Coordinates of C-alpha atoms and ligand atoms in Angstrom, one line a residue:
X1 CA -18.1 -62.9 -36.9
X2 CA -17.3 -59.3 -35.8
X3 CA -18.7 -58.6 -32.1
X4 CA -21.2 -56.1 -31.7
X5 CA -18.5 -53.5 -29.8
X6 CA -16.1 -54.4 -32.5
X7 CA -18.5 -53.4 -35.0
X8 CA -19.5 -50.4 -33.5
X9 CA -15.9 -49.2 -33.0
X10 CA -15.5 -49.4 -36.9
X11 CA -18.4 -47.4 -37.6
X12 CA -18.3 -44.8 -34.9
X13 CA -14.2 -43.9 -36.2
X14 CA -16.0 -43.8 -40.0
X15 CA -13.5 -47.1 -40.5
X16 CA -16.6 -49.1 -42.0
X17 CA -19.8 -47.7 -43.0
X18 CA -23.1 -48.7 -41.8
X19 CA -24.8 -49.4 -45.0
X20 CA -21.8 -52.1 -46.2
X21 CA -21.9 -53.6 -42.5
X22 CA -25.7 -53.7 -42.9
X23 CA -25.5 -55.4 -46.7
X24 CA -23.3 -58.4 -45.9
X25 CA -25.5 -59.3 -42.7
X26 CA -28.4 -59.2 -45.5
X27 CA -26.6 -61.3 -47.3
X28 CA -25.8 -63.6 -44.8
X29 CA -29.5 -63.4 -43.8
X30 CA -30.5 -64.5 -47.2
X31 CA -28.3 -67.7 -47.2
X32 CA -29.4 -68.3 -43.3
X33 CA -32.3 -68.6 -43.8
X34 CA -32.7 -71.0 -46.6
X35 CA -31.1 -73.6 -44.5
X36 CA -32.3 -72.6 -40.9
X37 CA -35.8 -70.6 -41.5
X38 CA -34.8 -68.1 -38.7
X39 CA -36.3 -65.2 -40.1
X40 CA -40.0 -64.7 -40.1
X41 CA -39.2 -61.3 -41.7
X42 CA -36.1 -60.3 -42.7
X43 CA -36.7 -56.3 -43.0
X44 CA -34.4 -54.9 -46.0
X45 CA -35.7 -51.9 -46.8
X46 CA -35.5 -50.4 -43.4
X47 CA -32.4 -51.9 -42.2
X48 CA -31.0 -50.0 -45.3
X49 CA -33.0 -46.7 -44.5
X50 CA -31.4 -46.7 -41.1
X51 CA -27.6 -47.6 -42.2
X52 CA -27.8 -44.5 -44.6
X53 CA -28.9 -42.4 -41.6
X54 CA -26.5 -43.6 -39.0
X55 CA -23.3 -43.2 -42.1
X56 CA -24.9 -39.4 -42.1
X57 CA -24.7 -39.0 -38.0
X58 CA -21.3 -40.2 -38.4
X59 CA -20.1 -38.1 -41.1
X60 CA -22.0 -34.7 -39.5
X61 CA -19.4 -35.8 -36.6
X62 CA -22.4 -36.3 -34.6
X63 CA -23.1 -38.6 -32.1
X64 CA -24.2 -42.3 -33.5
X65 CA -24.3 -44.1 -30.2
X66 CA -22.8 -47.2 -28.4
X67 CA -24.5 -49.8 -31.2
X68 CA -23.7 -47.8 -34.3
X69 CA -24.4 -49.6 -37.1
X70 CA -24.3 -53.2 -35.2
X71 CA -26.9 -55.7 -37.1
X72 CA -29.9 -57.1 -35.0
X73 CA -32.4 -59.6 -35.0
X74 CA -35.6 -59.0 -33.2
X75 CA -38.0 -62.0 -31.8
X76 CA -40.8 -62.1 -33.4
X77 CA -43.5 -61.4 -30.0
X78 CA -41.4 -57.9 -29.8
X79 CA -43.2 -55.3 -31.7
X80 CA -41.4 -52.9 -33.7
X81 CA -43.0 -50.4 -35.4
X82 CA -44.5 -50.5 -39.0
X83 CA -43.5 -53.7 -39.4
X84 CA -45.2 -56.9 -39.3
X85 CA -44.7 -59.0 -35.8
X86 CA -46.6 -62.5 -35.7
X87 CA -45.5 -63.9 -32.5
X88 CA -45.5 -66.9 -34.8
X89 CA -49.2 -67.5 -34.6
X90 CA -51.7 -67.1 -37.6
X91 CA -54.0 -65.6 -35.7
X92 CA -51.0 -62.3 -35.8
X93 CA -50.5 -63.3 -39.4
X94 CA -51.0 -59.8 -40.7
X95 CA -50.3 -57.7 -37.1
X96 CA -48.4 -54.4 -37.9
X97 CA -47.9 -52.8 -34.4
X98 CA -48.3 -49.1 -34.8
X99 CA -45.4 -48.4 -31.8
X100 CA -41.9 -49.3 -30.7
X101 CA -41.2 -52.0 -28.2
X102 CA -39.4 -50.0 -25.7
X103 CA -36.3 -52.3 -26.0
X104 CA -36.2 -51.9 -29.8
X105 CA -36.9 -48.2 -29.6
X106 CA -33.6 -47.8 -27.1
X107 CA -31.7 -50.7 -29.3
X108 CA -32.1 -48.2 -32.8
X109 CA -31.9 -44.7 -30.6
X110 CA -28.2 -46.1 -29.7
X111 CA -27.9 -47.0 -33.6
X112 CA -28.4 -50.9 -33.6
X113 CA -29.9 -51.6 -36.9
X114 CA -33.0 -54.4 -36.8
X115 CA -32.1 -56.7 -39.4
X116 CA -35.1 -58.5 -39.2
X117 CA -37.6 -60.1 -37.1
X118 CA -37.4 -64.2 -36.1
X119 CA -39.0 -67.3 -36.2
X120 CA -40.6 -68.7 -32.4
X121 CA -42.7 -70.9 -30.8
X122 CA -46.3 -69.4 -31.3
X123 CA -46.4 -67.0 -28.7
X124 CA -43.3 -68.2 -26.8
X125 CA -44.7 -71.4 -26.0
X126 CA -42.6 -74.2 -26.5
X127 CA -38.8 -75.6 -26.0
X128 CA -38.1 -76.4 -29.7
X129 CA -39.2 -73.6 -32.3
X130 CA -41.2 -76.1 -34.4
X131 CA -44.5 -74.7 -33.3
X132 CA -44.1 -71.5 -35.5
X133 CA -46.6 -70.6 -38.6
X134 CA -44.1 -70.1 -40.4
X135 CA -42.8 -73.7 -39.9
X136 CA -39.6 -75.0 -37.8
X137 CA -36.4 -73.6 -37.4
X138 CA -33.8 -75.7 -38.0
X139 CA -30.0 -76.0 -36.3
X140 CA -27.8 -74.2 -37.8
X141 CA -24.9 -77.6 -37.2
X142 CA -27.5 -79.8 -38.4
X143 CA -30.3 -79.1 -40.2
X144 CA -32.4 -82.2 -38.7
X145 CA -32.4 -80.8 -35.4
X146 CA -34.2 -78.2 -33.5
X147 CA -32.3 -75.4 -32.2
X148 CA -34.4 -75.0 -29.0
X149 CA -36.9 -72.5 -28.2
X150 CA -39.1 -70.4 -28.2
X151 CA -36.5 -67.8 -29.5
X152 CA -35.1 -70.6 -31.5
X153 CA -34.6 -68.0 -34.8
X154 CA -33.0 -65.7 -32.7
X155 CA -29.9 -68.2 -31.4
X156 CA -29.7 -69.5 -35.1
X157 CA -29.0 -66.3 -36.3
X158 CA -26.5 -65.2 -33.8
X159 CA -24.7 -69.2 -34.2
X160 CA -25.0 -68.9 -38.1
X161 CA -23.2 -65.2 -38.1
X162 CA -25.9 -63.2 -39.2
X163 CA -26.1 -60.9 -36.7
X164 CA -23.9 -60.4 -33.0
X165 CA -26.7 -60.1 -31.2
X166 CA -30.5 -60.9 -31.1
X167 CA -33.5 -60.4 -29.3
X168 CA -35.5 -63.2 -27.2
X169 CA -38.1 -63.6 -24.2
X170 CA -37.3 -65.7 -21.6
X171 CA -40.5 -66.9 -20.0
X172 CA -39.2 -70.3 -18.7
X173 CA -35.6 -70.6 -20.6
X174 CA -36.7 -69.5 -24.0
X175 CA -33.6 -67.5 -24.5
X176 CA -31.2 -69.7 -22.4
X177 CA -32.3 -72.9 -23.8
X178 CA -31.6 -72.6 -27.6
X179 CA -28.6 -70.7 -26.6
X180 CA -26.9 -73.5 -24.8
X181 CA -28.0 -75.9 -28.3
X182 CA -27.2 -73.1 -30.8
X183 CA -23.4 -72.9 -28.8
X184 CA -23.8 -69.1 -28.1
X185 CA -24.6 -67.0 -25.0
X186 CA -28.1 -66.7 -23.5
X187 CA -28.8 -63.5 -21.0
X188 CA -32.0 -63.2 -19.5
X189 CA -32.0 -60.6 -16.8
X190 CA -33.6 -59.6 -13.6
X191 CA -37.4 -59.8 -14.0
X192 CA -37.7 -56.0 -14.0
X193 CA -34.6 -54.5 -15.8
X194 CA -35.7 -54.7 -19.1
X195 CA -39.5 -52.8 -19.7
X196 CA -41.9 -55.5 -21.1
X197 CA -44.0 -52.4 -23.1
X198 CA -44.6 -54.2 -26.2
X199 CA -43.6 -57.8 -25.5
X200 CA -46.4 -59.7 -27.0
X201 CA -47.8 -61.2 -23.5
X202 CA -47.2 -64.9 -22.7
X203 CA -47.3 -65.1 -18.9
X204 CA -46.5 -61.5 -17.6
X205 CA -45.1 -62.4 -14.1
X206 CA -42.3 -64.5 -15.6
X207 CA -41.6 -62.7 -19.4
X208 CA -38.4 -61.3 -19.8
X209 CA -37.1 -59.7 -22.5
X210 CA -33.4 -61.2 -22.7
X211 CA -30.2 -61.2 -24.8
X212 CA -28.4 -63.8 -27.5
X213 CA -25.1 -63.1 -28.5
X214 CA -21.5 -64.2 -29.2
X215 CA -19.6 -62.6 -26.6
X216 CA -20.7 -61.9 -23.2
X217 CA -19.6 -58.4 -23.6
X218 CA -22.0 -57.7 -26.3
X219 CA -24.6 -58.8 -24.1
X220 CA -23.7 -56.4 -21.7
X221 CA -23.7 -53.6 -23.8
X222 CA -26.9 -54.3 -25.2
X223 CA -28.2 -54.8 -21.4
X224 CA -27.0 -51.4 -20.5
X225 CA -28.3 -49.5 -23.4
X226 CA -32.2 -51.1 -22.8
X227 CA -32.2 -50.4 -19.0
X228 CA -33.8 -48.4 -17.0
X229 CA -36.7 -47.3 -15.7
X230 CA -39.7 -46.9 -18.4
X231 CA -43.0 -45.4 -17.7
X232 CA -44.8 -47.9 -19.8
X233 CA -44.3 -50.8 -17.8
X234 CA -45.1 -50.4 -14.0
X235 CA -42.9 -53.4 -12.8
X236 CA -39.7 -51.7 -15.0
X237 CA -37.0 -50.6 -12.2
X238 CA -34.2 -47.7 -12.3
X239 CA -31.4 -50.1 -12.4
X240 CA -28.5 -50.1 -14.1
X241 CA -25.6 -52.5 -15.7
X242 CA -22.3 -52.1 -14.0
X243 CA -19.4 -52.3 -16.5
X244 CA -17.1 -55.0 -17.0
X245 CA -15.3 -55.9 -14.0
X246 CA -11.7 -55.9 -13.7
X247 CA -10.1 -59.2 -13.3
X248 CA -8.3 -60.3 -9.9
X249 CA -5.2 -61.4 -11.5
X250 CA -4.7 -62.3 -15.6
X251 CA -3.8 -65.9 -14.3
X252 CA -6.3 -66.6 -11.1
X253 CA -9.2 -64.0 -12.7
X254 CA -11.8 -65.7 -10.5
X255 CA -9.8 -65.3 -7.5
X256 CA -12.1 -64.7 -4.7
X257 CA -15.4 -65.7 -6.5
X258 CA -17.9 -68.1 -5.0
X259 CA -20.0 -70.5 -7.2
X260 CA -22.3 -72.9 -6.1
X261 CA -23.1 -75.9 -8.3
X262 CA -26.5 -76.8 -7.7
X263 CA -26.4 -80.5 -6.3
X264 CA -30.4 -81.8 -7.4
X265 CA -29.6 -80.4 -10.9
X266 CA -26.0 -82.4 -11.9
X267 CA -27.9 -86.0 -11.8
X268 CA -30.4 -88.2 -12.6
X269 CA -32.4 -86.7 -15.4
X270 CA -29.1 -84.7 -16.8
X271 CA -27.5 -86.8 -19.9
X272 CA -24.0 -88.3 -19.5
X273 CA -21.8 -85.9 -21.7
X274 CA -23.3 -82.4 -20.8
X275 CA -22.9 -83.8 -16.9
X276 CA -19.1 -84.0 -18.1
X277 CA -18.9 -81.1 -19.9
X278 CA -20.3 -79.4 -16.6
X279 CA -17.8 -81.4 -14.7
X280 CA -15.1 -80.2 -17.1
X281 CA -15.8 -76.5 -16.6
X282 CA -16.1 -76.7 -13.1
X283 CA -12.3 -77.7 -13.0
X284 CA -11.6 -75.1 -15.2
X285 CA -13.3 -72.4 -12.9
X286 CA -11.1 -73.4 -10.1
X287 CA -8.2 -73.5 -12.1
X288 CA -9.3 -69.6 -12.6
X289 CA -9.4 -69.5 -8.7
X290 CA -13.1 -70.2 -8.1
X291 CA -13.8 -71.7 -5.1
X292 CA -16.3 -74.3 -5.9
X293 CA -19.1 -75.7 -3.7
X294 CA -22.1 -77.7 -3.7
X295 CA -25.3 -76.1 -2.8
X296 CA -28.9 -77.1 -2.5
X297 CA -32.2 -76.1 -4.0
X298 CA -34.4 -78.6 -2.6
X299 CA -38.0 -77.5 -4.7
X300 CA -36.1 -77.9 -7.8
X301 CA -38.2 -80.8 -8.2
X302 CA -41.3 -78.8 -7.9
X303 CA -40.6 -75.8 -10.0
X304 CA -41.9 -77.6 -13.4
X305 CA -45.1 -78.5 -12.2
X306 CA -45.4 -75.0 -10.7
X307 CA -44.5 -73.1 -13.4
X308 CA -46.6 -74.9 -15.7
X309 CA -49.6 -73.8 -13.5
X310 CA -48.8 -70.1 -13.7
X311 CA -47.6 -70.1 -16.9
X312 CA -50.6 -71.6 -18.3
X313 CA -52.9 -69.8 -15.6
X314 CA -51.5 -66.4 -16.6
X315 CA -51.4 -67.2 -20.7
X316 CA -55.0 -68.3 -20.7
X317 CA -55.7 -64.5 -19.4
X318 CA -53.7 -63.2 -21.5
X319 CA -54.6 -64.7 -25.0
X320 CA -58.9 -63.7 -24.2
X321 CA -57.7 -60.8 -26.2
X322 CA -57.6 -62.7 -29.6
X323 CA -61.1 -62.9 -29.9
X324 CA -60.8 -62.0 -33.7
X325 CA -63.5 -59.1 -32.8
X326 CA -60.9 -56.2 -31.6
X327 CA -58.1 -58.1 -32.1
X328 CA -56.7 -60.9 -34.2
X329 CA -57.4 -62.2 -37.7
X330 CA -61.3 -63.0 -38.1
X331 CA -62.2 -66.4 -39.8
X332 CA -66.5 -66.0 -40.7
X333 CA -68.5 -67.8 -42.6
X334 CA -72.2 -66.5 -43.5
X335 CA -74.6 -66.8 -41.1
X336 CA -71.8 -67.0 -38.4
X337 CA -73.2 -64.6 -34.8
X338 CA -70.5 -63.2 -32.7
X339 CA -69.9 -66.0 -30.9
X340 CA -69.3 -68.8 -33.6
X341 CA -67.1 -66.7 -35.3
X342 CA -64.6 -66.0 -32.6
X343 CA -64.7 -69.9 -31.8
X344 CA -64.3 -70.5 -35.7
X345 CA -61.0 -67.6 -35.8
X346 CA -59.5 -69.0 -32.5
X347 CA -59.5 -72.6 -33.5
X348 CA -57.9 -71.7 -36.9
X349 CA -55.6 -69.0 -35.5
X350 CA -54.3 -70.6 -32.7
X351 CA -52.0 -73.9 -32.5
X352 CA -52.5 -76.8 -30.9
X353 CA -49.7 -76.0 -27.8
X354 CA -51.5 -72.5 -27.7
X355 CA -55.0 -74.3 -27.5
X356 CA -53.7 -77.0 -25.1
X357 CA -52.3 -74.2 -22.6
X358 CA -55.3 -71.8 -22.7
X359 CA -57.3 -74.9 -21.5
X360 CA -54.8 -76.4 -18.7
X361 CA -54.7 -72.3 -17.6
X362 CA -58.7 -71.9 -17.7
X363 CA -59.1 -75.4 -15.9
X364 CA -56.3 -74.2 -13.0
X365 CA -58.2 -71.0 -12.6
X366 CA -61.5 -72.1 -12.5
X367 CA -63.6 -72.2 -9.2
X368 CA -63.0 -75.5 -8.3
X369 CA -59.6 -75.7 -9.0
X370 CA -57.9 -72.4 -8.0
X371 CA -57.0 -73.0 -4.5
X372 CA -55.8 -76.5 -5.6
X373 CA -53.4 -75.7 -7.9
X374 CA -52.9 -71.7 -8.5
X375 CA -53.1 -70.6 -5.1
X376 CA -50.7 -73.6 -4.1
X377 CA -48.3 -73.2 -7.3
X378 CA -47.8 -69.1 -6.0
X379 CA -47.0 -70.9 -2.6
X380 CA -44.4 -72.8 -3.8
X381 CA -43.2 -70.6 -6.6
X382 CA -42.1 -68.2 -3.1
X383 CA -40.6 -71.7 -2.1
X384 CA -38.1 -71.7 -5.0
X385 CA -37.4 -68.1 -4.9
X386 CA -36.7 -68.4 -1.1
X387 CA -34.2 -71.7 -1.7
X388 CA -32.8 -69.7 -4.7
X389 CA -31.7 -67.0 -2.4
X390 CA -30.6 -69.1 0.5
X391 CA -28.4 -71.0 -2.0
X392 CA -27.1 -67.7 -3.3
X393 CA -26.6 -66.7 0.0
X394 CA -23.1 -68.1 0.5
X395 CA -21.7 -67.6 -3.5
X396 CA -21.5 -64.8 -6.1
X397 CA -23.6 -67.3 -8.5
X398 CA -25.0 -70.8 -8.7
X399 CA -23.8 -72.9 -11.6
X400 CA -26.4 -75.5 -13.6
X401 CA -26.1 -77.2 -16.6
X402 CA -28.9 -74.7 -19.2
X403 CA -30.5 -77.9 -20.3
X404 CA -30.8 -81.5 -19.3
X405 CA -29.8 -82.2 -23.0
X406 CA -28.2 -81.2 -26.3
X407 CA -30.6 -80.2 -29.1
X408 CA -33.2 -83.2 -30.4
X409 CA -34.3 -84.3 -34.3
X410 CA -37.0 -82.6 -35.5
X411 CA -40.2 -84.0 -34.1
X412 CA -39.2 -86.2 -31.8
X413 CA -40.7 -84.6 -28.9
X414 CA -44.3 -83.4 -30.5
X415 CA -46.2 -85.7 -29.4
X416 CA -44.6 -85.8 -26.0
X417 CA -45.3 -82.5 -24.3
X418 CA -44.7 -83.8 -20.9
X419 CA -41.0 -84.7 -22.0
X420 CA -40.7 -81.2 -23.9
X421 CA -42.0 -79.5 -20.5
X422 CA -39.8 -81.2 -18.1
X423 CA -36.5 -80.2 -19.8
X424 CA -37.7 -76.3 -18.4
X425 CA -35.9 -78.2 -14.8
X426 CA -33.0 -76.2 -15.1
X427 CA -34.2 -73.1 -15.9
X428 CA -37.8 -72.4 -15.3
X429 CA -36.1 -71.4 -11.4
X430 CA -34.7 -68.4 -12.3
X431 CA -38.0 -67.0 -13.9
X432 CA -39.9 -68.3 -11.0
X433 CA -37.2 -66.4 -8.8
X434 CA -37.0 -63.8 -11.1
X435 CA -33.4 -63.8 -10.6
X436 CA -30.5 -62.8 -13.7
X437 CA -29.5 -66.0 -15.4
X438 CA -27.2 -66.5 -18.5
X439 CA -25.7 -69.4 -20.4
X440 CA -22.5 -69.6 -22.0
X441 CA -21.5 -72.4 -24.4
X442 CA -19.5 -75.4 -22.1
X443 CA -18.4 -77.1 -25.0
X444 CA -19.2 -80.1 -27.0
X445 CA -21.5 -82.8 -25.5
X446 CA -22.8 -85.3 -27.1
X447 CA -23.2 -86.4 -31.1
X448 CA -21.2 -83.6 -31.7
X449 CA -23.6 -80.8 -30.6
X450 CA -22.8 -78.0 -27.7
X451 CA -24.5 -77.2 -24.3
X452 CA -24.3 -74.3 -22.2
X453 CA -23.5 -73.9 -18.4
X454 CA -26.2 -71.4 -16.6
X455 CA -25.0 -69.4 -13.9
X456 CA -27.9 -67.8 -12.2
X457 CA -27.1 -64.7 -9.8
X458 CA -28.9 -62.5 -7.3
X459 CA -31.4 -59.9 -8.4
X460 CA -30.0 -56.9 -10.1
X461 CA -26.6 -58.4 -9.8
X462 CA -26.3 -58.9 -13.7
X463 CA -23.1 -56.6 -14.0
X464 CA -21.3 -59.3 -11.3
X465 CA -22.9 -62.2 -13.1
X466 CA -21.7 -61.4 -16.6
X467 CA -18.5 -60.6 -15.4
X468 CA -17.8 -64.4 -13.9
X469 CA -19.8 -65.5 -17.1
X470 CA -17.5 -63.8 -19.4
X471 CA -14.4 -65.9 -17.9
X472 CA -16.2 -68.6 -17.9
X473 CA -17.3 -68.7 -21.8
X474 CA -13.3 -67.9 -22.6
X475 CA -12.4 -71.1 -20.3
Ligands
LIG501 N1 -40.3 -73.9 -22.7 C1 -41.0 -73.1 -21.8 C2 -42.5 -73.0 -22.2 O1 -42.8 -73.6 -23.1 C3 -40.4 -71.7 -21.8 C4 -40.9 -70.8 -22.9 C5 -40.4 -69.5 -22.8 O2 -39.5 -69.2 -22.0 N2 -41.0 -68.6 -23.5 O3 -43.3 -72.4 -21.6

């Protein structure tokens, strides 16, 4: 698979046209998806539309941008405009947003082409992409699997070599997570950098909008090109992406560089081969001329629970909207008031997981619960983000494994949710710190499937970051 630069390169110098890029990704998309189901939507017509326009740009000798022509795939809780976005729930079944996302609107205005739009977890929630409407996504290796979630369709397509580079939300690890299974790189930024306007909500204090791709360099284009400051979402900041930095020395290119390997996430709890494939890398870094230390991040073990509490707090808010009266599809039957027909439309619309959270987040909010466990789980979530930073303190980034685990069969966590939710250890603390964080594949683990190695930096620092991941993913 070309990388997105690469791609662009050939388009921009009128090497390779848009429109016979844009046709073998469709192709590719066509055959994808009958094995994996990554695609909820896999939008033709106007991918095609838009290659014609970006081969005329290029032939006025106009200006196509830094994506020209470069295939992507869009999660399906981002909206993009005249065409249908589900967030993987029936109750979106037939939701046509009438605007942009701001992240797809800056992704086409630099000539990235959306492909298509894929397959979640309903409304982000979940670690597996089996709770979709549209049915599971399966792993790209091995079809009996799950890929990971919630933007499970996204890291299919970028591992199958549909597309260079996808869209995902991070709320907990949902881009990280099926990154590291997939074997392909996972960027979810500083809470901040990206705008949220027209992110389908989940829990607005952690979403991120975040980044799957081959190459860390693609990743950091697509970074740059979405940043920056956007009226439409008040907790959007004017910061930028630095560029690539240049390497200490070709042979010792981490000379100089800090990382801390976070001791409470390399043990118990962390399965035998991706602890070795950790292990394995971390020689390799210091090979590069890393110094390696151990550092601590003592409320690891609270950050689960904790983010569980505001997750769910902040998504029971949140989904009040589908009340199948404004907003959402409307299940009636006759002589249904007001009332029994929003109950009737949200208990067909809305999954199990999504039911199960909206109550754990009503119950935690309620009167008699709030101070006991959201006004304590905000207290500890500044805990975590205060050890993050202490750890951070002393190195340029901290180093986990993304994932307890490699990817699991299909099913075999349903009816488990407390085992689902506890594999968020490793990277529900960067959301919770709102910290940069990005996994890049560490090689094969166990039963012949990857995992990923996270490196989580300080706020704002992604240029940094993706710098020391880039040399790490060619390790
Ligand atoms: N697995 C986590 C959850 O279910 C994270 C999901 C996400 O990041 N959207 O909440």
């Amino acid at each position: 698979m070309t990388s997105a630069v690469q791609i662009a390169k050939e388009v921009r110098s009128g090497g390779r046209s848009a429109v016979d890029v844009v046709t073998e990704a469709l192709d590719r998309a066509a055959a994808s998806q009958a094995r994996t189901n990554a695609f909820v939507t896999i939008s033709s017509e106007r991918a095609l539309v838009a290659a014609r326009r970006i081969d005329d740009v290029v032939r006025s000798g106009r200006e196509p941008g830094p994506l020209a022509g470069v295939p992507v795939a869009i999660k399906d809780n981002i909206c993009t405009r005249g065409l249908r976005t589900t967030a993987g729930s029936a109750i979106l079944r037939d939701f046509v947003p009438p605007y942009d996302a701001t992240v797809v609107a800056r992704l086409e205005a630099a000539g990235a082409i959306v492909l298509g739009k894929t397959n979640l977890d309903e409304f982000g929630m979940g670690s597996s992409s089996e709770r979709s409407a549209s049915g599971p996504v399966r792993h790209p290796l091995d079809p009996g699997r799950v890929t990971g979630g919630s933007s499970g369709g996204s890291a299919a397509a970028v591992a199958d070599g549909v597309v260079p580079l996808a869209l995902g939300s991070d709320t907990g690890g949902s881009v990280r997570q099926p990154a590291a299974f997939c074997g392909v790189v996972g960027c979810k930024p500083t809470y901040g950098l990206l705008s949220r306007y027209g992110l389908i909500a989940y829990a607005s204090s952690l979403d991120q909008i975040g980044v799957l791709s081959r190459d860390v360099e693609d990743a950091r284009l697509a970074l740059a090109v979405m940043s920056g400051r956007d009226p439409l979402d008040a907790t959007s900041v004017d910061a930028a992406v630095a560029p690539e930095r240049a390497l200490a020395t070709s042979d010792a290119p981490l000379a100089g560089v800090r990382i801390g390997v976070v001791r409470e996430l390399m043990g118990e709890g962390v399965a035998p081969g991706v602890r070795s494939a950790l292990t394995a890398l971390r020689a390799r870094l210091e090979g590069l001329g890393a110094a390696v230390v151990e550092v601590s991040v003592p409320s690891v073990r609270l950050a689960v629970a904790t983010y569980y509490v505001i997750a769910t707090a902040e998504a029971s808010s949140n989904l009040a909207r589908y009340d199948a009266m404004l907003y959402g599809a409307r299940v009636a039957v006759a002589g249904d008031d007001q009332e029994r027909s929003m109950r009737r439309s949200r208990a067909a619309g809305l999954g199990r997981e999504v039911q199960r959270r909206i109550l754990m987040g009503t119950f935690v909010l309620s009167a008699g619960s709030f101070d006991a466990y959201y006004r304590r789980a905000l207290q500890v979530r500044r805990l975590v983000a205060d050890d993050v930073a202490a750890a951070l303190a002393g190195v340029d980034a901290l180093l986990t494994p993304t994932a307890p685990t490699v990817s699991w069969p299909l099913g075999a966590r349903l009816d488990d949710p407390l085992a689902m939710y506890l594999g968020d250890v490793t990277t529900c603390i960067a959301n919770l710190a709102g910290a940069p964080a990005v996994s890049v594949p560490a090689g094969i683990a166990e039963d012949d499937l990857p995992c990923g190695a996270q490196f989580v930096g300080a706020p704002f620092d992604e240029g940094r970051l993706l710098s020391i991941a880039a040399v790490a993913a060619r390790s």
